[in-house]
Coordinates of C-alpha atoms in Angstrom, one line a residue:
M1 CA 43.8 55.2 32.4
I2 CA 47.3 56.2 31.1
N3 CA 47.6 55.7 27.4
D4 CA 51.1 55.1 25.9
F5 CA 51.6 57.0 22.7
H6 CA 54.4 57.9 20.3
F7 CA 55.4 60.4 17.6
S8 CA 58.7 60.8 15.8
H9 CA 60.8 63.9 16.5
E10 CA 60.1 65.1 13.0
F11 CA 56.4 65.2 13.9
L12 CA 57.1 68.4 15.9
S13 CA 57.8 70.4 12.8
C14 CA 54.3 70.2 11.4
S15 CA 52.3 73.4 10.8
A16 CA 49.1 72.0 12.4
L17 CA 50.8 72.2 15.8
N18 CA 50.9 76.0 15.4
I19 CA 47.1 75.9 15.7
S20 CA 46.6 76.3 19.5
V21 CA 43.5 74.2 19.7
I22 CA 45.3 71.2 18.1
S23 CA 48.5 71.6 20.2
D24 CA 46.5 72.2 23.4
A25 CA 44.4 69.0 22.8
I26 CA 47.5 66.9 22.4
L27 CA 49.3 68.5 25.4
D28 CA 46.3 68.3 27.7
S29 CA 45.8 64.6 26.8
W30 CA 49.5 63.9 27.4
L31 CA 49.4 65.7 30.7
N32 CA 46.4 64.1 32.1
F33 CA 46.1 60.7 30.4
G34 CA 49.2 60.0 28.4
C35 CA 52.8 58.7 28.5
L36 CA 55.1 59.5 25.6
I37 CA 57.2 56.5 24.6
A38 CA 60.4 57.7 23.1
P39 CA 64.1 56.8 23.0
V40 CA 66.1 58.5 25.8
D41 CA 69.0 59.2 23.4
K42 CA 66.7 61.0 21.0
L43 CA 65.0 63.4 23.5
K44 CA 67.5 66.1 22.7
E45 CA 66.5 66.0 19.1
Y46 CA 62.8 66.1 20.1
K47 CA 63.4 69.3 22.0
E48 CA 65.4 70.8 19.2
W49 CA 62.5 70.2 16.8
I50 CA 60.2 72.1 19.1
E51 CA 61.9 75.3 17.8
Y52 CA 60.0 74.8 14.5
Q53 CA 56.8 75.9 16.2
E54 CA 55.4 79.4 16.9
P55 CA 57.1 81.2 19.8
K56 CA 53.8 81.1 21.9
L57 CA 53.8 77.3 21.7
I58 CA 57.5 76.6 22.2
K59 CA 57.2 77.1 26.0
K60 CA 54.2 74.8 26.3
W61 CA 55.9 72.0 24.5
S62 CA 59.1 72.5 26.3
N63 CA 57.3 72.3 29.7
A64 CA 55.6 69.1 28.5
F65 CA 58.9 67.5 27.8
S66 CA 60.1 68.5 31.3
Y67 CA 57.0 67.7 33.3
N68 CA 54.8 65.1 31.5
L69 CA 55.2 61.4 31.6
I70 CA 57.9 60.0 29.3
E71 CA 59.0 56.4 29.2
S72 CA 62.0 55.0 27.3
M73 CA 61.3 53.0 24.1
S74 CA 62.4 49.4 24.5
G75 CA 62.6 48.6 20.8
A76 CA 64.3 50.2 17.8
Y77 CA 63.4 53.7 17.0
K78 CA 62.4 54.8 13.5
N79 CA 61.3 58.1 12.0
V80 CA 57.8 57.7 10.6
S81 CA 59.3 59.0 7.4
E82 CA 61.3 55.8 7.2
L83 CA 58.1 53.6 7.1
E84 CA 56.7 52.7 3.8
N85 CA 53.0 52.4 4.4
L86 CA 50.2 52.1 7.0
E87 CA 51.1 48.4 7.5
G88 CA 54.6 49.5 8.5
C89 CA 53.2 51.9 11.0
F90 CA 51.1 49.2 12.7
N91 CA 54.0 46.8 12.7
Y92 CA 56.3 49.4 14.2
I93 CA 54.0 50.3 17.2
C94 CA 53.0 46.7 17.7
D95 CA 56.7 45.7 18.0
N96 CA 57.1 48.4 20.6
N97 CA 53.8 47.6 22.4
I98 CA 52.5 51.2 21.9
P99 CA 48.7 51.6 21.4
T100 CA 48.8 55.0 19.7
L101 CA 50.9 56.6 17.0
I102 CA 50.3 60.2 16.0
I103 CA 51.5 61.3 12.5
N104 CA 51.6 64.8 10.9
E105 CA 50.4 65.8 7.5
D106 CA 53.7 65.4 5.7
E107 CA 54.1 61.9 7.2
R108 CA 50.5 61.0 6.2
T109 CA 51.2 62.1 2.6
N110 CA 54.5 60.1 2.4
L111 CA 52.7 57.0 3.7
D112 CA 49.8 57.6 1.3
V113 CA 47.4 57.3 4.2
Q114 CA 43.9 58.8 4.2
C115 CA 43.0 61.4 6.7
G116 CA 41.4 60.3 10.0
S117 CA 42.1 57.6 12.4
H118 CA 43.0 54.0 11.6
L119 CA 42.4 51.3 14.2
R120 CA 43.7 47.7 14.1
E121 CA 43.0 45.5 17.1
R122 CA 44.5 47.4 20.1
T123 CA 46.6 49.9 18.1
E124 CA 45.7 53.0 16.2
V125 CA 47.4 55.5 13.9
I126 CA 46.0 59.0 14.2
N127 CA 46.5 62.0 11.9
V128 CA 47.3 65.1 13.9
N129 CA 44.2 66.9 12.6
N130 CA 42.0 64.0 13.8
F131 CA 43.5 63.6 17.3
N132 CA 40.1 63.9 19.0
E133 CA 39.1 60.6 17.2
S134 CA 41.7 58.6 19.2
V135 CA 39.9 55.6 20.7
H136 CA 42.5 55.0 23.4
F137 CA 42.6 58.6 24.7
S138 CA 38.8 58.8 24.6
N139 CA 38.6 55.6 26.7
S140 CA 40.9 57.1 29.3
K141 CA 38.9 60.4 29.4
N142 CA 35.6 58.4 29.7
L143 CA 36.9 56.5 32.7
K144 CA 38.0 59.8 34.5
N145 CA 34.7 60.2 36.4
S146 CA 33.1 56.8 35.7
G147 CA 32.0 54.8 38.7
I148 CA 32.7 51.1 39.3
L149 CA 29.6 49.0 38.9
A150 CA 28.5 46.5 41.5
Q151 CA 29.6 42.9 41.0
S152 CA 32.5 44.0 38.8
D153 CA 35.6 41.7 38.7
I154 CA 38.4 43.4 40.7
D155 CA 41.0 42.0 38.4
T156 CA 39.3 43.5 35.4
V157 CA 38.9 46.8 37.3
W158 CA 42.6 46.8 38.1
R159 CA 43.6 46.1 34.5
E160 CA 41.3 48.9 33.1
R161 CA 41.8 51.6 35.7
F162 CA 44.9 51.0 37.9
Y163 CA 47.5 48.9 36.0
S164 CA 48.7 51.6 33.6
L165 CA 49.0 54.1 36.5
A166 CA 50.9 51.6 38.7
N167 CA 53.2 50.7 35.9
R168 CA 54.4 54.4 35.8
T169 CA 54.7 54.8 39.5
K170 CA 57.2 54.5 42.3
K171 CA 55.4 55.9 45.3
I172 CA 51.8 55.2 46.4
L173 CA 50.0 57.2 49.1
I174 CA 46.7 56.0 50.5
I175 CA 44.3 58.1 52.7
D176 CA 41.5 55.8 53.9
R177 CA 39.6 56.5 57.1
Y178 CA 38.4 52.9 57.4
F179 CA 41.4 51.0 56.2
F180 CA 42.6 49.9 59.7
K181 CA 39.1 49.0 60.8
N182 CA 38.6 46.8 57.7
L183 CA 42.0 45.3 58.1
Q184 CA 41.3 44.4 61.7
E185 CA 38.1 42.6 60.6
D186 CA 39.9 40.6 57.9
I187 CA 43.0 39.5 59.7
G188 CA 42.9 35.8 60.3
C189 CA 39.6 35.4 58.4
R190 CA 40.4 36.2 54.7
K191 CA 43.0 37.7 52.4
T192 CA 43.2 41.4 53.4
S193 CA 42.8 44.3 51.0
I194 CA 46.5 45.2 51.3
E195 CA 47.6 41.7 50.4
K196 CA 45.4 41.7 47.3
F197 CA 46.7 45.2 46.4
I198 CA 50.3 44.1 46.6
D199 CA 49.5 40.9 44.5
L200 CA 48.1 43.2 41.8
L201 CA 51.1 45.5 42.0
T202 CA 53.3 42.5 41.5
L203 CA 51.9 42.2 37.9
T204 CA 54.0 45.3 36.9
G205 CA 57.3 43.7 37.9
K206 CA 58.3 46.9 39.8
K207 CA 58.9 47.9 43.4
F208 CA 56.8 50.5 45.3
S209 CA 56.9 52.6 48.4
I210 CA 53.5 52.4 50.1
D211 CA 52.4 55.0 52.7
I212 CA 48.9 54.6 54.3
Y213 CA 47.0 57.0 56.6
S214 CA 44.0 55.7 58.5
V215 CA 42.3 55.8 61.9
G216 CA 44.4 53.5 64.1
D217 CA 43.9 54.7 67.7
I218 CA 46.8 55.5 70.0
K219 CA 50.2 53.9 70.0
D220 CA 50.5 50.6 72.0
G221 CA 46.7 50.2 72.0
D222 CA 45.0 47.0 71.0
L223 CA 44.5 48.0 67.3
Y224 CA 48.1 49.3 67.1
N225 CA 49.4 46.0 68.4
Q226 CA 47.2 43.9 66.1
I227 CA 48.3 45.9 63.0
I228 CA 52.0 45.8 63.8
N229 CA 51.9 42.1 64.5
Y230 CA 50.1 41.5 61.2
I231 CA 52.6 43.5 59.2
N232 CA 55.6 41.9 60.9
L233 CA 54.4 38.3 61.2
T234 CA 52.1 37.9 58.1
L235 CA 52.1 40.6 55.5
S236 CA 55.9 41.0 55.2
K237 CA 56.2 37.2 54.9
R238 CA 53.9 36.9 51.9
P239 CA 55.7 35.8 48.7
N240 CA 55.0 39.0 46.7
Y241 CA 55.9 41.4 49.5
A242 CA 59.7 41.3 49.2
S243 CA 59.6 41.5 45.4
T244 CA 57.1 44.3 45.2
V245 CA 57.5 46.6 48.3
S246 CA 60.6 48.7 48.7
H247 CA 59.2 50.6 51.8
F248 CA 56.0 50.2 53.7
Q249 CA 54.6 52.7 56.3
V250 CA 51.3 53.0 58.2
N251 CA 50.2 56.2 60.0
S252 CA 47.4 56.7 62.5
C253 CA 45.4 60.0 62.7
R254 CA 42.5 61.0 64.8
D255 CA 39.0 60.2 63.4
E256 CA 38.1 63.9 63.8
L257 CA 40.8 64.8 61.3
F258 CA 39.3 62.5 58.7
R259 CA 35.9 63.9 59.3
E260 CA 37.2 67.5 58.8
R261 CA 39.8 67.0 56.1
A262 CA 39.4 63.6 54.3
H263 CA 35.9 62.2 54.4
D264 CA 36.6 60.9 50.9
R265 CA 39.2 58.2 50.3
F266 CA 42.2 58.6 48.1
L267 CA 44.9 56.6 46.3
Q268 CA 47.8 58.7 44.9
F269 CA 50.1 57.2 42.3
D270 CA 53.0 59.6 42.1
N271 CA 51.4 62.7 40.5
F272 CA 48.0 61.2 39.9
T273 CA 45.2 60.9 42.4
I274 CA 42.2 58.5 42.4
Q275 CA 39.3 59.5 44.6
L276 CA 37.6 56.2 45.4
G277 CA 34.3 55.9 47.2
L278 CA 35.1 52.6 48.9
G279 CA 38.8 53.2 49.2
M280 CA 40.9 50.1 49.8
A281 CA 37.8 48.1 50.5
V282 CA 37.4 47.5 46.7
F283 CA 40.4 45.1 47.2
R284 CA 38.7 43.1 50.1
S285 CA 37.6 39.5 49.6
F286 CA 34.0 40.4 49.0
P287 CA 31.9 41.0 45.9
L288 CA 32.3 44.6 44.8
S289 CA 29.6 47.1 45.6
S290 CA 29.0 50.1 43.3
C291 CA 31.7 52.7 43.9
T292 CA 32.4 56.3 42.8
F293 CA 35.7 56.8 41.0
S294 CA 37.5 59.9 39.8
F295 CA 41.0 60.5 38.5
H296 CA 43.1 63.6 38.1
R297 CA 46.5 65.1 38.4
T298 CA 47.3 65.6 42.1
E299 CA 48.2 69.3 41.9
T300 CA 44.7 70.2 40.8
D301 CA 43.1 68.8 44.0
P302 CA 43.3 71.1 47.0
I303 CA 41.3 68.8 49.2
F304 CA 43.8 65.9 48.8
N305 CA 46.8 68.2 49.3
D306 CA 45.3 69.8 52.4
A307 CA 44.3 66.4 53.9
Y308 CA 47.8 65.0 53.4
S309 CA 49.5 68.1 54.8
K310 CA 47.4 68.0 58.0
M311 CA 47.8 64.3 58.5
W312 CA 51.5 64.2 58.0
K313 CA 51.9 66.8 60.7
N314 CA 49.4 65.3 63.2
C315 CA 50.0 61.6 63.4
L316 CA 49.3 59.7 66.6
W317 CA 51.9 57.1 65.5
R318 CA 53.9 55.9 62.6
Y319 CA 55.3 52.5 61.8
S320 CA 57.5 51.6 58.8
C321 CA 59.4 48.5 57.6

C-alpha cells in the first residue's frame, strides 16, 4: 500500500514541476501512498532546491517535506546526474531496495533515456511527465478500495496490503466491536487473531505500541478476567511478543457506543487508517471470508476520529502491560 520512491535533490529544479497538475499528482501520491527514501543529511539540500519552483508551489512542497512520509536511505546516495545510463539507474535503486525512481527532463536527456516509464522486475524508472504511468503507485491506488476475496491467503494479504504500512509505523490503534468476543472463543482452542497479528508484525523487525477498543463488559466480570489472564499468562509469554510489542493496552466500551459510533471496524497505523469489514477476524485461524477494505489518511475520516474520541473518554475499563 505504501510505495517507497526516490528522486535526487536536483530533481526539484525541473520546470515540469511548475505545472500544477504534475506537481499535484506527485504530491498527492506521496501523501496518500508513498514514502520518500532520501539521506537524512541531504534533506536540507532538498529543501533548498524547492526554491527553484514557482512561489505558488513552494509552500506545497515545503509542507510535503514536513508532513509526508520520509525514510532515511540505507545505502550510498548519488545524484541521478552522476549515473551514466538507464542500467545505472536500475542498479542504484536495486542496491537501495527502492521500487520507484522519478527523474526529470534534464536527467532523462543526460541518461539518453526515452520518455515514459521503464520497468524491470520490481523496479521502475519514471519520467516526471509520465508519472501517472507508475506501476507501483497505480497498484497502491487500486488497492485503496479493493475488497479481500474469500479464501485468500492471509500471509499474501498481509504482504500486499499491510506490511508496507506496518514497516513505517510505531503505533497501532484497533477499534473492533467483536474483537473480545472472538478472542474469548479462540482462547485455548486455536491461535488467536492477536497472536497471528503480532507474528506478522514481527516480520518488520520493529516494535509497536498496540491499543485495542472492543466490547468487554464490566471490570472484574467473567470476560474481563478471561482476557486479562490470557494476556498475562499466554500472550505475553509468546516468543514474538517481547521482541515486537513495546506497549499493549486493551479497552472496554459499551456495545451501544459501538452501535452509535463505530459499527465499522478500523485498524490505524500511525496516520493511516484501514476500514476492514471483518476487522481483526481476518487474522483468526479460519479460512478467509470476503471482506471490504478501504485505506486512507486518518485526518480525512471524521467517523474514525469521532469514534476514537468518544471511546477514549467513555471506557468501562482499561488494562495495559
